[in-house]
XYZ file of C-alpha atoms in Angstrom:
331
model
C 19.630 10.301 16.217
C 19.914 13.692 14.559
C 18.696 16.766 16.432
C 15.276 18.001 15.359
C 12.680 20.576 16.367
C 9.111 19.600 17.227
C 5.719 21.303 17.208
C 2.229 19.965 17.879
C -0.426 21.082 15.403
C -3.674 22.290 16.978
C -5.785 22.233 13.800
C -5.680 20.935 10.230
C -5.009 24.450 9.006
C -2.184 24.780 11.513
C -0.628 21.528 10.287
C -0.873 22.464 6.610
C 0.620 25.897 7.305
C 3.434 24.274 9.275
C 4.260 21.989 6.347
C 4.211 24.972 4.021
C 6.496 26.986 6.288
C 8.965 24.115 6.712
C 9.350 22.386 3.309
C 11.678 19.756 4.817
C 9.340 18.989 7.726
C 8.047 15.495 8.421
C 4.596 14.787 9.829
C 4.377 12.376 12.772
C 1.279 10.577 14.047
C 1.730 6.969 15.228
C 5.424 7.145 14.380
C 5.848 3.387 13.991
C 7.903 3.746 10.791
C 9.235 7.271 11.244
C 10.875 6.624 14.629
C 12.770 3.681 13.151
C 14.034 5.914 10.353
C 15.078 8.616 12.807
C 16.977 6.106 14.931
C 18.702 4.685 11.861
C 19.731 8.106 10.511
C 17.535 7.473 7.472
C 15.281 10.495 7.962
C 16.879 13.782 6.881
C 14.126 15.985 8.304
C 15.115 18.340 11.108
C 11.542 19.431 11.932
C 8.627 17.258 13.084
C 4.973 18.317 13.034
C 2.825 16.212 15.375
C -0.737 15.799 14.076
C -1.751 12.995 16.444
C -4.218 15.192 18.394
C -6.186 16.328 15.351
C -9.734 15.032 14.926
C -9.212 12.716 11.943
C -9.985 9.332 13.521
C -13.510 8.980 12.156
C -14.823 6.057 10.095
C -18.127 7.180 8.624
C -20.640 6.015 6.037
C -21.161 8.322 3.055
C -24.600 9.367 1.795
C -23.864 7.976 -1.680
C -22.524 4.742 -0.251
C -19.041 3.711 0.743
C -16.935 4.864 3.662
C -14.589 7.684 4.583
C -11.734 6.648 6.877
C -9.865 9.408 8.677
C -6.104 9.559 8.242
C -5.558 9.177 11.995
C -7.761 6.126 12.406
C -5.606 3.349 13.836
C -5.008 0.146 11.918
C -6.782 -1.735 14.696
C -9.848 0.510 14.511
C -10.085 -0.021 10.746
C -9.555 -3.784 10.881
C -12.142 -4.205 13.669
C -14.814 -1.873 12.281
C -18.024 -3.882 11.727
C -18.873 -2.284 8.358
C -15.358 -2.874 7.035
C -15.399 -6.475 8.238
C -18.756 -7.001 6.536
C -18.420 -4.989 3.304
C -14.635 -4.786 2.768
C -13.278 -7.932 4.435
C -10.074 -8.037 2.405
C -9.044 -4.686 3.941
C -9.487 -6.077 7.434
C -7.579 -9.242 6.527
C -4.746 -7.274 4.955
C -4.279 -5.135 8.057
C -4.381 -8.116 10.401
C -1.711 -9.887 8.330
C 0.816 -7.120 8.998
C 2.895 -5.939 11.954
C 1.911 -6.889 15.521
C -1.159 -6.026 17.571
C 0.810 -3.444 19.559
C 1.943 -1.669 16.383
C -1.511 -1.844 14.795
C -2.933 -0.139 17.893
C -0.946 3.050 17.185
C -0.142 2.908 13.452
C -2.423 5.143 11.391
C -4.074 5.056 7.976
C -2.069 8.053 6.751
C 1.168 6.626 8.059
C 0.493 3.303 6.361
C 0.078 5.079 3.034
C 3.402 6.860 3.557
C 5.557 4.089 4.989
C 8.849 3.607 3.202
C 10.512 0.528 1.785
C 12.122 -2.106 3.988
C 14.857 -2.752 1.429
C 17.879 -3.721 3.585
C 20.187 -1.579 1.456
C 17.984 1.455 2.127
C 18.050 0.670 5.841
C 21.843 0.328 6.069
C 23.743 3.638 5.588
C 26.897 1.643 4.816
C 25.516 0.901 1.331
C 24.831 3.337 -1.527
C 21.102 3.860 -2.106
C 19.463 6.224 -4.577
C 16.324 6.360 -2.452
C 18.361 7.562 0.532
C 20.978 9.596 -1.363
C 19.933 10.300 -4.990
C 22.729 9.632 -7.434
C 24.695 7.331 -5.139
C 23.653 4.066 -6.840
C 21.384 1.083 -6.186
C 23.139 -1.623 -4.192
C 20.185 -4.009 -4.456
C 20.264 -4.189 -8.254
C 23.519 -6.146 -8.135
C 23.277 -7.395 -4.549
C 21.064 -9.867 -2.724
C 17.737 -8.953 -4.300
C 15.496 -11.849 -3.299
C 12.931 -9.478 -1.755
C 12.871 -6.972 -4.575
C 10.749 -5.890 -7.542
C 9.768 -7.884 -10.609
C 7.581 -5.090 -12.029
C 8.160 -1.396 -12.666
C 11.761 -1.217 -11.440
C 14.410 1.021 -12.955
C 18.191 1.199 -13.059
C 17.898 3.612 -10.112
C 15.832 1.470 -7.733
C 14.445 -2.072 -7.401
C 12.829 -1.680 -3.953
C 9.257 -2.758 -3.218
C 6.489 -1.035 -1.290
C 5.966 -2.827 2.043
C 2.306 -2.153 2.864
C -0.427 -4.800 3.019
C -3.083 -2.145 3.626
C -2.265 -0.302 0.389
C -2.510 -3.462 -1.720
C -6.032 -3.965 -0.409
C -6.859 -0.311 -1.157
C -5.646 -0.776 -4.734
C -8.074 -3.678 -5.205
C -10.908 -1.576 -3.752
C -10.465 1.468 -6.036
C -9.865 3.644 -2.989
C -9.309 7.400 -3.203
C -6.918 9.394 -1.025
C -8.047 12.846 0.119
C -5.295 15.390 0.743
C -5.434 18.962 2.038
C -3.115 21.775 1.000
C -3.203 25.555 1.258
C -5.059 25.679 -2.060
C -7.769 23.277 -0.887
C -8.688 19.605 -0.928
C -7.603 17.167 -3.633
C -8.679 13.596 -4.402
C -6.046 11.136 -5.655
C -6.994 7.639 -6.876
C -4.930 5.099 -4.960
C -3.527 3.731 -8.234
C -2.027 7.183 -8.869
C -0.951 7.950 -5.315
C 2.284 5.939 -5.203
C 5.026 6.301 -7.797
C 7.260 3.935 -9.712
C 10.937 4.742 -9.118
C 12.000 5.978 -12.576
C 14.993 8.221 -12.058
C 13.566 9.809 -8.874
C 13.220 6.859 -6.467
C 13.470 9.184 -3.452
C 9.883 10.278 -4.248
C 7.444 7.634 -3.029
C 4.131 9.398 -3.704
C 2.479 12.063 -5.841
C 1.557 14.262 -2.892
C 2.311 17.883 -3.700
C 4.600 19.944 -1.436
C 2.606 21.120 1.575
C -0.179 18.543 1.236
C -1.412 16.423 4.145
C -3.448 13.217 3.871
C -6.801 13.701 5.618
C -8.781 10.572 4.739
C -9.309 7.590 2.467
C -12.579 6.932 0.642
C -13.781 3.394 -0.077
C -16.342 3.387 -2.904
C -19.550 1.335 -2.652
C -18.397 -1.832 -4.439
C -20.980 -4.542 -3.783
C -18.601 -7.281 -4.892
C -16.000 -6.126 -2.346
C -17.720 -8.530 0.071
C -16.040 -11.354 -1.876
C -12.628 -9.841 -1.150
C -9.676 -12.074 -0.311
C -6.180 -11.161 0.843
C -3.473 -13.783 0.517
C 0.006 -13.081 1.880
C 3.002 -15.343 1.243
C 6.068 -14.722 3.391
C 9.047 -16.396 4.999
C 7.346 -16.644 8.380
C 3.838 -15.961 9.580
C 4.735 -13.614 12.408
C 5.721 -10.007 11.742
C 7.126 -10.478 8.248
C 6.682 -8.520 5.018
C 5.250 -10.172 1.924
C 7.334 -11.962 -0.643
C 4.147 -11.838 -2.709
C 0.646 -10.826 -1.683
C -2.611 -10.788 -3.642
C -5.865 -8.920 -3.071
C -8.856 -9.999 -5.148
C -12.580 -9.304 -5.334
C -15.069 -10.560 -7.878
C -18.709 -10.447 -8.998
C -20.037 -13.550 -10.756
C -23.504 -13.986 -12.258
C -24.642 -17.205 -13.893
C -21.066 -18.462 -13.646
C -19.781 -15.506 -15.716
C -17.390 -12.946 -14.231
C -18.973 -9.484 -14.332
C -16.298 -7.535 -12.446
C -12.947 -8.381 -10.891
C -10.061 -6.670 -9.120
C -6.545 -8.074 -8.709
C -3.755 -6.234 -6.890
C -0.306 -7.539 -6.004
C 2.099 -6.632 -3.223
C 5.774 -7.391 -2.721
C 6.451 -7.132 -6.451
C 6.844 -3.418 -7.241
C 7.640 0.042 -5.893
C 3.872 0.520 -5.507
C 0.824 -1.742 -5.148
C 0.542 -3.395 -8.559
C -2.833 -3.756 -10.314
C -2.981 -6.691 -12.730
C -5.027 -4.784 -15.303
C -4.459 -7.176 -18.220
C -5.645 -10.108 -16.116
C -8.719 -8.179 -14.968
C -9.645 -7.299 -18.556
C -9.190 -10.885 -19.683
C -11.464 -12.272 -16.965
C -14.478 -10.064 -17.654
C -17.295 -12.135 -19.157
C -15.240 -15.310 -18.781
C -16.461 -18.354 -16.809
C -15.317 -18.457 -13.195
C -13.241 -21.592 -13.610
C -9.793 -22.806 -12.646
C -8.762 -22.661 -16.299
C -9.796 -18.990 -16.591
C -7.896 -18.132 -13.432
C -4.800 -19.941 -14.652
C -4.845 -18.015 -17.937
C -5.344 -14.765 -16.027
C -2.360 -15.489 -13.791
C -0.167 -16.059 -16.847
C -1.264 -12.707 -18.261
C -0.677 -10.977 -14.935
C 2.973 -12.064 -14.867
C 3.860 -11.904 -18.549
C 5.653 -8.544 -18.172
C 7.586 -9.532 -15.050
C 11.339 -8.937 -15.136
C 13.017 -10.859 -12.333
C 16.392 -10.009 -10.860
C 19.141 -12.494 -10.123
C 17.670 -13.832 -6.894
C 13.892 -13.333 -7.117
C 12.759 -15.299 -10.158
C 10.770 -17.567 -7.810
C 8.303 -14.714 -7.296
C 6.844 -15.238 -10.777
C 5.559 -18.757 -10.170
C 4.639 -17.861 -6.583
C 2.533 -14.915 -7.779
C 0.769 -16.996 -10.441
C -0.276 -19.622 -7.944
C -1.294 -16.999 -5.400
C -3.527 -15.241 -7.949
C -5.241 -18.529 -8.838
C -5.821 -19.379 -5.175
C -7.124 -15.913 -4.317
C -9.520 -15.773 -7.280
C -10.962 -19.167 -6.467
C -11.355 -18.103 -2.840
C -13.175 -14.933 -3.949
C -15.757 -17.025 -5.774
C -16.188 -19.285 -2.772
C -16.511 -16.446 -0.249
C -19.224 -14.435 -1.929
C -18.542 -13.683 -5.563
C -21.076 -16.161 -6.899
C -24.750 -15.351 -7.399
């Protein structure tokens, strides 16, 4: 492990100033992903700012509806919260499908948003990786790429985002709140994470010096129909090959609103916008869902070893949409 300095922030302002004063600093809270990176020599930062004692654990209802979840709320606290279980069940299910109970007890909302890829070539310093060392090459593009992207990849990176939580947030139109020296900023979750392009080392659109403070869930009535489906090699402690988050509102058998987000397929949670647009005002039938799944995957570009993800994702979308109707989407 590389040597590093450490300070504990005593206030939000203190933390933001510390990030500003140390541009290469890394923020630590639960540390469940960061400590692994430090041990594996994957984290170049030489300065850690501990924000774990700040008061950002709240989960509170908003006057206009919806919820604000503090960046330091644990995954367990979010998954077990009665309002989230009732009004945003797919978020609870997504969290409970990831990691282990011990990790969920300390992992935080902010850390989940910022966790880095589990691409094995990124994790092994013996291989070139543009995400780890820009300009060195992408070993996965010509290597064993079974786990990698079928959407939004570039010649510089084919890694996928690992989070279950963030896929659920994408289906719920969540908004990330961030604090910098110039004030607070709101970032739609669909704009928070980046595609790799030619700068795969940049995972998010946070500005230098900004700190995530909370996540806002808007008051989506049809979120109660939410479903999270995760397909993986093994049930215990495994990342998704493909995951799907869906929610739907159906009136008189016609789809009024729908959300579809995919995980395990891109450098960021992937919204199936074309499929959503197709389904609006369509009957909530197996045939409609099958057509939507075809549209959702029509732009997929598989690599040598992950072509199976296309058919897997289609079937997962169909299953999740049907489950959304059955669990509360129908009026």
